[in-house]
Amino acid sequence: MQWIEVFNANQGLLYGFALALGLIVGSFLNVLILRLPRIMEASWRCECAELAGSPTAETQPVLSLTRPPSHCPSCGHRIRALENVAILSYLFMRGRCSTCRTRISPRYPLIEGLTAVLTLMVVLRWQTLVAMPLTWGLIALALIDFDTQLLPDSISIPLLWVGLLCSLF
Ligand SMILES: [Zn+2]
């Protein structure tokens, strides 16, 4: 494939691509780490209400990974694309919401940076694509575990299968 030849000819381009990919994925991991436990909890509440025959059983969880769009939890300001550029937006806005100036946790750029550095390390050390989703999944699992002491099956089971399949080779 042509892009592999380009990366082979220019290692710097490959490392830059790995860092950029890591930042984008890190940004998504922030959403996953924050929302997945809440989505699971909302789903459990629905199941419990359904079992109890409560009228709230009709209520579907409204939170998903894409809805509602990212917003400031303090003033509800919807985060625009330019305010959502990994690390750079945080630095540019000096770690505060552009509308209400409420402080944004430094954890978000730190997770983006960590994901970028680990993605680069995967490229440098293993040079295999399959180690990337494994690394990203482990970052998400570690932080969700830290926050909630949960390890969501929706992440751990796919990783288990990837690991088992990889062990064949
Ligand atoms: Zn705000």
mmCIF file with all atom_site columns, C-alpha atoms and ligand atoms in Angstrom:
data_model
loop_
_atom_site.group_PDB
_atom_site.id
_atom_site.type_symbol
_atom_site.label_atom_id
_atom_site.label_alt_id
_atom_site.label_comp_id
_atom_site.label_asym_id
_atom_site.label_entity_id
_atom_site.label_seq_id
_atom_site.pdbx_PDB_ins_code
_atom_site.Cartn_x
_atom_site.Cartn_y
_atom_site.Cartn_z
_atom_site.occupancy
_atom_site.B_iso_or_equiv
_atom_site.pdbx_formal_charge
_atom_site.auth_seq_id
_atom_site.auth_comp_id
_atom_site.auth_asym_id
_atom_site.auth_atom_id
_atom_site.pdbx_PDB_model_num
ATOM   1   C  CA . MET A 1 1   ? 0.000   0.000   0.000  1.00 0.00 ? 1   MET A CA 1
ATOM   2   C  CA . GLN A 1 2   ? 1.211   3.465   -0.863 1.00 0.00 ? 2   GLN A CA 1
ATOM   3   C  CA . TRP A 1 3   ? 0.803   5.089   2.571  1.00 0.00 ? 3   TRP A CA 1
ATOM   4   C  CA . ILE A 1 4   ? 2.926   2.374   4.187  1.00 0.00 ? 4   ILE A CA 1
ATOM   5   C  CA . GLU A 1 5   ? 5.704   3.199   1.696  1.00 0.00 ? 5   GLU A CA 1
ATOM   6   C  CA . VAL A 1 6   ? 5.376   6.900   2.580  1.00 0.00 ? 6   VAL A CA 1
ATOM   7   C  CA . PHE A 1 7   ? 5.675   6.119   6.321  1.00 0.00 ? 7   PHE A CA 1
ATOM   8   C  CA . ASN A 1 8   ? 8.638   3.786   5.707  1.00 0.00 ? 8   ASN A CA 1
ATOM   9   C  CA . ALA A 1 9   ? 10.418  6.506   3.763  1.00 0.00 ? 9   ALA A CA 1
ATOM   10  C  CA . ASN A 1 10  ? 9.687   9.180   6.377  1.00 0.00 ? 10  ASN A CA 1
ATOM   11  C  CA . GLN A 1 11  ? 9.787   7.988   10.000 1.00 0.00 ? 11  GLN A CA 1
ATOM   12  C  CA . GLY A 1 12  ? 9.137   11.504  11.320 1.00 0.00 ? 12  GLY A CA 1
ATOM   13  C  CA . LEU A 1 13  ? 5.829   11.578  9.447  1.00 0.00 ? 13  LEU A CA 1
ATOM   14  C  CA . LEU A 1 14  ? 4.897   8.230   10.998 1.00 0.00 ? 14  LEU A CA 1
ATOM   15  C  CA . TYR A 1 15  ? 5.661   9.469   14.525 1.00 0.00 ? 15  TYR A CA 1
ATOM   16  C  CA . GLY A 1 16  ? 3.740   12.705  13.927 1.00 0.00 ? 16  GLY A CA 1
ATOM   17  C  CA . PHE A 1 17  ? 0.795   10.687  12.638 1.00 0.00 ? 17  PHE A CA 1
ATOM   18  C  CA . ALA A 1 18  ? 0.957   8.410   15.714 1.00 0.00 ? 18  ALA A CA 1
ATOM   19  C  CA . LEU A 1 19  ? 0.932   11.436  18.051 1.00 0.00 ? 19  LEU A CA 1
ATOM   20  C  CA . ALA A 1 20  ? -1.972  13.089  16.196 1.00 0.00 ? 20  ALA A CA 1
ATOM   21  C  CA . LEU A 1 21  ? -3.932  9.828   16.154 1.00 0.00 ? 21  LEU A CA 1
ATOM   22  C  CA . GLY A 1 22  ? -3.247  9.386   19.875 1.00 0.00 ? 22  GLY A CA 1
ATOM   23  C  CA . LEU A 1 23  ? -4.561  12.900  20.612 1.00 0.00 ? 23  LEU A CA 1
ATOM   24  C  CA . ILE A 1 24  ? -7.765  12.286  18.626 1.00 0.00 ? 24  ILE A CA 1
ATOM   25  C  CA . VAL A 1 25  ? -8.322  8.894   20.271 1.00 0.00 ? 25  VAL A CA 1
ATOM   26  C  CA . GLY A 1 26  ? -7.484  10.389  23.689 1.00 0.00 ? 26  GLY A CA 1
ATOM   27  C  CA . SER A 1 27  ? -10.193 12.983  23.145 1.00 0.00 ? 27  SER A CA 1
ATOM   28  C  CA . PHE A 1 28  ? -12.684 10.192  22.419 1.00 0.00 ? 28  PHE A CA 1
ATOM   29  C  CA . LEU A 1 29  ? -11.442 8.198   25.442 1.00 0.00 ? 29  LEU A CA 1
ATOM   30  C  CA . ASN A 1 30  ? -12.274 11.197  27.655 1.00 0.00 ? 30  ASN A CA 1
ATOM   31  C  CA . VAL A 1 31  ? -15.894 10.950  26.496 1.00 0.00 ? 31  VAL A CA 1
ATOM   32  C  CA . LEU A 1 32  ? -15.915 7.163   26.891 1.00 0.00 ? 32  LEU A CA 1
ATOM   33  C  CA . ILE A 1 33  ? -14.420 7.277   30.411 1.00 0.00 ? 33  ILE A CA 1
ATOM   34  C  CA . LEU A 1 34  ? -16.899 9.914   31.523 1.00 0.00 ? 34  LEU A CA 1
ATOM   35  C  CA . ARG A 1 35  ? -20.055 8.610   29.879 1.00 0.00 ? 35  ARG A CA 1
ATOM   36  C  CA . LEU A 1 36  ? -19.830 4.813   29.688 1.00 0.00 ? 36  LEU A CA 1
ATOM   37  C  CA . PRO A 1 37  ? -20.298 4.236   33.462 1.00 0.00 ? 37  PRO A CA 1
ATOM   38  C  CA . ARG A 1 38  ? -23.242 6.686   33.429 1.00 0.00 ? 38  ARG A CA 1
ATOM   39  C  CA . ILE A 1 39  ? -24.799 4.927   30.414 1.00 0.00 ? 39  ILE A CA 1
ATOM   40  C  CA . MET A 1 40  ? -24.398 1.578   32.204 1.00 0.00 ? 40  MET A CA 1
ATOM   41  C  CA . GLU A 1 41  ? -25.943 2.985   35.381 1.00 0.00 ? 41  GLU A CA 1
ATOM   42  C  CA . ALA A 1 42  ? -28.901 4.466   33.461 1.00 0.00 ? 42  ALA A CA 1
ATOM   43  C  CA . SER A 1 43  ? -29.436 1.119   31.757 1.00 0.00 ? 43  SER A CA 1
ATOM   44  C  CA . TRP A 1 44  ? -29.379 -0.712  35.128 1.00 0.00 ? 44  TRP A CA 1
ATOM   45  C  CA . ARG A 1 45  ? -31.888 1.767   36.553 1.00 0.00 ? 45  ARG A CA 1
ATOM   46  C  CA . CYS A 1 46  ? -34.201 1.097   33.598 1.00 0.00 ? 46  CYS A CA 1
ATOM   47  C  CA . GLU A 1 47  ? -33.885 -2.672  34.072 1.00 0.00 ? 47  GLU A CA 1
ATOM   48  C  CA . CYS A 1 48  ? -34.554 -2.379  37.811 1.00 0.00 ? 48  CYS A CA 1
ATOM   49  C  CA . ALA A 1 49  ? -37.570 -0.137  37.214 1.00 0.00 ? 49  ALA A CA 1
ATOM   50  C  CA . GLU A 1 50  ? -38.851 -2.583  34.602 1.00 0.00 ? 50  GLU A CA 1
ATOM   51  C  CA . LEU A 1 51  ? -38.483 -5.503  37.017 1.00 0.00 ? 51  LEU A CA 1
ATOM   52  C  CA . ALA A 1 52  ? -40.250 -3.548  39.754 1.00 0.00 ? 52  ALA A CA 1
ATOM   53  C  CA . GLY A 1 53  ? -43.062 -2.660  37.320 1.00 0.00 ? 53  GLY A CA 1
ATOM   54  C  CA . SER A 1 54  ? -42.405 1.009   37.936 1.00 0.00 ? 54  SER A CA 1
ATOM   55  C  CA . PRO A 1 55  ? -43.739 3.545   35.392 1.00 0.00 ? 55  PRO A CA 1
ATOM   56  C  CA . THR A 1 56  ? -40.180 4.844   34.913 1.00 0.00 ? 56  THR A CA 1
ATOM   57  C  CA . ALA A 1 57  ? -39.501 1.590   33.028 1.00 0.00 ? 57  ALA A CA 1
ATOM   58  C  CA . GLU A 1 58  ? -40.788 3.392   29.942 1.00 0.00 ? 58  GLU A CA 1
ATOM   59  C  CA . THR A 1 59  ? -38.052 5.997   30.253 1.00 0.00 ? 59  THR A CA 1
ATOM   60  C  CA . GLN A 1 60  ? -35.118 5.207   28.001 1.00 0.00 ? 60  GLN A CA 1
ATOM   61  C  CA . PRO A 1 61  ? -31.609 6.376   28.919 1.00 0.00 ? 61  PRO A CA 1
ATOM   62  C  CA . VAL A 1 62  ? -31.020 9.614   27.012 1.00 0.00 ? 62  VAL A CA 1
ATOM   63  C  CA . LEU A 1 63  ? -27.249 9.666   27.461 1.00 0.00 ? 63  LEU A CA 1
ATOM   64  C  CA . SER A 1 64  ? -25.067 8.111   24.769 1.00 0.00 ? 64  SER A CA 1
ATOM   65  C  CA . LEU A 1 65  ? -21.478 8.564   23.621 1.00 0.00 ? 65  LEU A CA 1
ATOM   66  C  CA . THR A 1 66  ? -22.603 11.130  21.054 1.00 0.00 ? 66  THR A CA 1
ATOM   67  C  CA . ARG A 1 67  ? -25.674 12.687  22.713 1.00 0.00 ? 67  ARG A CA 1
ATOM   68  C  CA . PRO A 1 68  ? -25.954 15.187  24.186 1.00 0.00 ? 68  PRO A CA 1
ATOM   69  C  CA . PRO A 1 69  ? -23.001 16.890  22.443 1.00 0.00 ? 69  PRO A CA 1
ATOM   70  C  CA . SER A 1 70  ? -20.064 17.832  24.700 1.00 0.00 ? 70  SER A CA 1
ATOM   71  C  CA . HIS A 1 71  ? -20.935 20.812  26.874 1.00 0.00 ? 71  HIS A CA 1
ATOM   72  C  CA . CYS A 1 72  ? -19.770 22.698  29.945 1.00 0.00 ? 72  CYS A CA 1
ATOM   73  C  CA . PRO A 1 73  ? -21.339 21.004  33.004 1.00 0.00 ? 73  PRO A CA 1
ATOM   74  C  CA . SER A 1 74  ? -21.522 24.368  34.757 1.00 0.00 ? 74  SER A CA 1
ATOM   75  C  CA . CYS A 1 75  ? -23.280 26.650  32.212 1.00 0.00 ? 75  CYS A CA 1
ATOM   76  C  CA . GLY A 1 76  ? -24.326 24.148  29.522 1.00 0.00 ? 76  GLY A CA 1
ATOM   77  C  CA . HIS A 1 77  ? -22.283 25.962  26.829 1.00 0.00 ? 77  HIS A CA 1
ATOM   78  C  CA . ARG A 1 78  ? -21.942 23.589  23.861 1.00 0.00 ? 78  ARG A CA 1
ATOM   79  C  CA . ILE A 1 79  ? -18.268 22.949  23.119 1.00 0.00 ? 79  ILE A CA 1
ATOM   80  C  CA . ARG A 1 80  ? -17.518 23.970  19.537 1.00 0.00 ? 80  ARG A CA 1
ATOM   81  C  CA . ALA A 1 81  ? -15.058 22.170  17.256 1.00 0.00 ? 81  ALA A CA 1
ATOM   82  C  CA . LEU A 1 82  ? -12.354 24.811  17.788 1.00 0.00 ? 82  LEU A CA 1
ATOM   83  C  CA . GLU A 1 83  ? -12.718 24.461  21.576 1.00 0.00 ? 83  GLU A CA 1
ATOM   84  C  CA . ASN A 1 84  ? -12.348 20.698  21.271 1.00 0.00 ? 84  ASN A CA 1
ATOM   85  C  CA . VAL A 1 85  ? -8.857  20.444  19.761 1.00 0.00 ? 85  VAL A CA 1
ATOM   86  C  CA . ALA A 1 86  ? -6.898  18.091  22.006 1.00 0.00 ? 86  ALA A CA 1
ATOM   87  C  CA . ILE A 1 87  ? -4.588  19.860  24.511 1.00 0.00 ? 87  ILE A CA 1
ATOM   88  C  CA . LEU A 1 88  ? -4.294  23.019  22.359 1.00 0.00 ? 88  LEU A CA 1
ATOM   89  C  CA . SER A 1 89  ? -7.808  24.241  23.165 1.00 0.00 ? 89  SER A CA 1
ATOM   90  C  CA . TYR A 1 90  ? -7.205  23.655  26.874 1.00 0.00 ? 90  TYR A CA 1
ATOM   91  C  CA . LEU A 1 91  ? -4.001  25.699  26.752 1.00 0.00 ? 91  LEU A CA 1
ATOM   92  C  CA . PHE A 1 92  ? -5.561  28.420  24.585 1.00 0.00 ? 92  PHE A CA 1
ATOM   93  C  CA . MET A 1 93  ? -8.571  28.780  26.932 1.00 0.00 ? 93  MET A CA 1
ATOM   94  C  CA . ARG A 1 94  ? -6.226  28.537  29.943 1.00 0.00 ? 94  ARG A CA 1
ATOM   95  C  CA . GLY A 1 95  ? -8.146  25.607  31.341 1.00 0.00 ? 95  GLY A CA 1
ATOM   96  C  CA . ARG A 1 96  ? -11.441 27.484  31.642 1.00 0.00 ? 96  ARG A CA 1
ATOM   97  C  CA . CYS A 1 97  ? -14.848 27.388  29.920 1.00 0.00 ? 97  CYS A CA 1
ATOM   98  C  CA . SER A 1 98  ? -14.969 30.118  27.244 1.00 0.00 ? 98  SER A CA 1
ATOM   99  C  CA . THR A 1 99  ? -18.408 31.284  28.450 1.00 0.00 ? 99  THR A CA 1
ATOM   100 C  CA . CYS A 1 100 ? -18.623 31.020  32.247 1.00 0.00 ? 100 CYS A CA 1
ATOM   101 C  CA . ARG A 1 101 ? -14.860 30.743  32.943 1.00 0.00 ? 101 ARG A CA 1
ATOM   102 C  CA . THR A 1 102 ? -15.391 27.715  35.185 1.00 0.00 ? 102 THR A CA 1
ATOM   103 C  CA . ARG A 1 103 ? -12.209 25.721  35.588 1.00 0.00 ? 103 ARG A CA 1
ATOM   104 C  CA . ILE A 1 104 ? -11.894 22.609  33.369 1.00 0.00 ? 104 ILE A CA 1
ATOM   105 C  CA . SER A 1 105 ? -10.147 19.627  34.942 1.00 0.00 ? 105 SER A CA 1
ATOM   106 C  CA . PRO A 1 106 ? -6.537  19.183  33.715 1.00 0.00 ? 106 PRO A CA 1
ATOM   107 C  CA . ARG A 1 107 ? -7.334  15.490  33.588 1.00 0.00 ? 107 ARG A CA 1
ATOM   108 C  CA . TYR A 1 108 ? -8.756  15.863  30.035 1.00 0.00 ? 108 TYR A CA 1
ATOM   109 C  CA . PRO A 1 109 ? -5.553  17.152  28.372 1.00 0.00 ? 109 PRO A CA 1
ATOM   110 C  CA . LEU A 1 110 ? -3.517  14.750  30.532 1.00 0.00 ? 110 LEU A CA 1
ATOM   111 C  CA . ILE A 1 111 ? -5.470  11.740  29.195 1.00 0.00 ? 111 ILE A CA 1
ATOM   112 C  CA . GLU A 1 112 ? -5.097  13.083  25.637 1.00 0.00 ? 112 GLU A CA 1
ATOM   113 C  CA . GLY A 1 113 ? -1.347  13.533  26.160 1.00 0.00 ? 113 GLY A CA 1
ATOM   114 C  CA . LEU A 1 114 ? -0.969  10.111  27.797 1.00 0.00 ? 114 LEU A CA 1
ATOM   115 C  CA . THR A 1 115 ? -2.828  8.442   24.916 1.00 0.00 ? 115 THR A CA 1
ATOM   116 C  CA . ALA A 1 116 ? -0.648  10.261  22.364 1.00 0.00 ? 116 ALA A CA 1
ATOM   117 C  CA . VAL A 1 117 ? 2.606   9.289   24.130 1.00 0.00 ? 117 VAL A CA 1
ATOM   118 C  CA . LEU A 1 118 ? 1.544   5.649   24.568 1.00 0.00 ? 118 LEU A CA 1
ATOM   119 C  CA . THR A 1 119 ? 0.414   5.461   20.915 1.00 0.00 ? 119 THR A CA 1
ATOM   120 C  CA . LEU A 1 120 ? 3.838   6.751   19.858 1.00 0.00 ? 120 LEU A CA 1
ATOM   121 C  CA . MET A 1 121 ? 5.520   4.205   22.167 1.00 0.00 ? 121 MET A CA 1
ATOM   122 C  CA . VAL A 1 122 ? 3.476   1.409   20.569 1.00 0.00 ? 122 VAL A CA 1
ATOM   123 C  CA . VAL A 1 123 ? 4.665   2.531   17.124 1.00 0.00 ? 123 VAL A CA 1
ATOM   124 C  CA . LEU A 1 124 ? 8.291   2.813   18.302 1.00 0.00 ? 124 LEU A CA 1
ATOM   125 C  CA . ARG A 1 125 ? 8.372   -0.405  20.306 1.00 0.00 ? 125 ARG A CA 1
ATOM   126 C  CA . TRP A 1 126 ? 6.010   -2.915  18.717 1.00 0.00 ? 126 TRP A CA 1
ATOM   127 C  CA . GLN A 1 127 ? 5.233   -1.471  15.295 1.00 0.00 ? 127 GLN A CA 1
ATOM   128 C  CA . THR A 1 128 ? 2.023   -3.424  15.190 1.00 0.00 ? 128 THR A CA 1
ATOM   129 C  CA . LEU A 1 129 ? -1.471  -2.062  14.699 1.00 0.00 ? 129 LEU A CA 1
ATOM   130 C  CA . VAL A 1 130 ? -3.185  -4.490  17.049 1.00 0.00 ? 130 VAL A CA 1
ATOM   131 C  CA . ALA A 1 131 ? -1.304  -3.154  20.087 1.00 0.00 ? 131 ALA A CA 1
ATOM   132 C  CA . MET A 1 132 ? -2.994  0.228   19.569 1.00 0.00 ? 132 MET A CA 1
ATOM   133 C  CA . PRO A 1 133 ? -6.613  -0.729  20.355 1.00 0.00 ? 133 PRO A CA 1
ATOM   134 C  CA . LEU A 1 134 ? -5.267  -2.852  23.212 1.00 0.00 ? 134 LEU A CA 1
ATOM   135 C  CA . THR A 1 135 ? -3.418  0.170   24.647 1.00 0.00 ? 135 THR A CA 1
ATOM   136 C  CA . TRP A 1 136 ? -6.395  2.495   24.164 1.00 0.00 ? 136 TRP A CA 1
ATOM   137 C  CA . GLY A 1 137 ? -8.749  -0.045  25.746 1.00 0.00 ? 137 GLY A CA 1
ATOM   138 C  CA . LEU A 1 138 ? -6.444  -0.444  28.744 1.00 0.00 ? 138 LEU A CA 1
ATOM   139 C  CA . ILE A 1 139 ? -6.260  3.342   29.257 1.00 0.00 ? 139 ILE A CA 1
ATOM   140 C  CA . ALA A 1 140 ? -10.074 3.529   29.274 1.00 0.00 ? 140 ALA A CA 1
ATOM   141 C  CA . LEU A 1 141 ? -10.391 0.511   31.584 1.00 0.00 ? 141 LEU A CA 1
ATOM   142 C  CA . ALA A 1 142 ? -7.758  1.801   34.023 1.00 0.00 ? 142 ALA A CA 1
ATOM   143 C  CA . LEU A 1 143 ? -9.451  5.200   34.386 1.00 0.00 ? 143 LEU A CA 1
ATOM   144 C  CA . ILE A 1 144 ? -13.017 3.845   34.555 1.00 0.00 ? 144 ILE A CA 1
ATOM   145 C  CA . ASP A 1 145 ? -11.783 1.387   37.194 1.00 0.00 ? 145 ASP A CA 1
ATOM   146 C  CA . PHE A 1 146 ? -10.112 4.244   39.089 1.00 0.00 ? 146 PHE A CA 1
ATOM   147 C  CA . ASP A 1 147 ? -13.294 6.355   39.005 1.00 0.00 ? 147 ASP A CA 1
ATOM   148 C  CA . THR A 1 148 ? -16.002 3.760   39.571 1.00 0.00 ? 148 THR A CA 1
ATOM   149 C  CA . GLN A 1 149 ? -14.354 0.379   40.321 1.00 0.00 ? 149 GLN A CA 1
ATOM   150 C  CA . LEU A 1 150 ? -16.162 -0.970  37.236 1.00 0.00 ? 150 LEU A CA 1
ATOM   151 C  CA . LEU A 1 151 ? -14.600 -2.794  34.293 1.00 0.00 ? 151 LEU A CA 1
ATOM   152 C  CA . PRO A 1 152 ? -17.220 -2.568  31.509 1.00 0.00 ? 152 PRO A CA 1
ATOM   153 C  CA . ASP A 1 153 ? -17.758 -5.813  29.569 1.00 0.00 ? 153 ASP A CA 1
ATOM   154 C  CA . SER A 1 154 ? -18.212 -3.745  26.411 1.00 0.00 ? 154 SER A CA 1
ATOM   155 C  CA . ILE A 1 155 ? -14.470 -2.929  26.583 1.00 0.00 ? 155 ILE A CA 1
ATOM   156 C  CA . SER A 1 156 ? -12.945 -5.891  28.402 1.00 0.00 ? 156 SER A CA 1
ATOM   157 C  CA . ILE A 1 157 ? -14.614 -8.699  26.394 1.00 0.00 ? 157 ILE A CA 1
ATOM   158 C  CA . PRO A 1 158 ? -13.538 -7.401  22.932 1.00 0.00 ? 158 PRO A CA 1
ATOM   159 C  CA . LEU A 1 159 ? -9.999  -6.941  24.353 1.00 0.00 ? 159 LEU A CA 1
ATOM   160 C  CA . LEU A 1 160 ? -10.106 -10.523 25.643 1.00 0.00 ? 160 LEU A CA 1
ATOM   161 C  CA . TRP A 1 161 ? -10.960 -11.828 22.162 1.00 0.00 ? 161 TRP A CA 1
ATOM   162 C  CA . VAL A 1 162 ? -8.314  -9.658  20.492 1.00 0.00 ? 162 VAL A CA 1
ATOM   163 C  CA . GLY A 1 163 ? -5.766  -10.994 22.994 1.00 0.00 ? 163 GLY A CA 1
ATOM   164 C  CA . LEU A 1 164 ? -6.794  -14.612 22.415 1.00 0.00 ? 164 LEU A CA 1
ATOM   165 C  CA . LEU A 1 165 ? -6.688  -14.206 18.628 1.00 0.00 ? 165 LEU A CA 1
ATOM   166 C  CA . CYS A 1 166 ? -3.296  -12.476 18.776 1.00 0.00 ? 166 CYS A CA 1
ATOM   167 C  CA . SER A 1 167 ? -1.878  -15.240 20.955 1.00 0.00 ? 167 SER A CA 1
ATOM   168 C  CA . LEU A 1 168 ? -2.472  -17.634 18.036 1.00 0.00 ? 168 LEU A CA 1
ATOM   169 C  CA . PHE A 1 169 ? 0.212   -15.774 16.079 1.00 0.00 ? 169 PHE A CA 1
HETATM 170 ZN ZN . ZN  B 2 .   ? -19.303 27.092  31.178 1.00 0.00 ? 1   ZN  B ZN 1
#
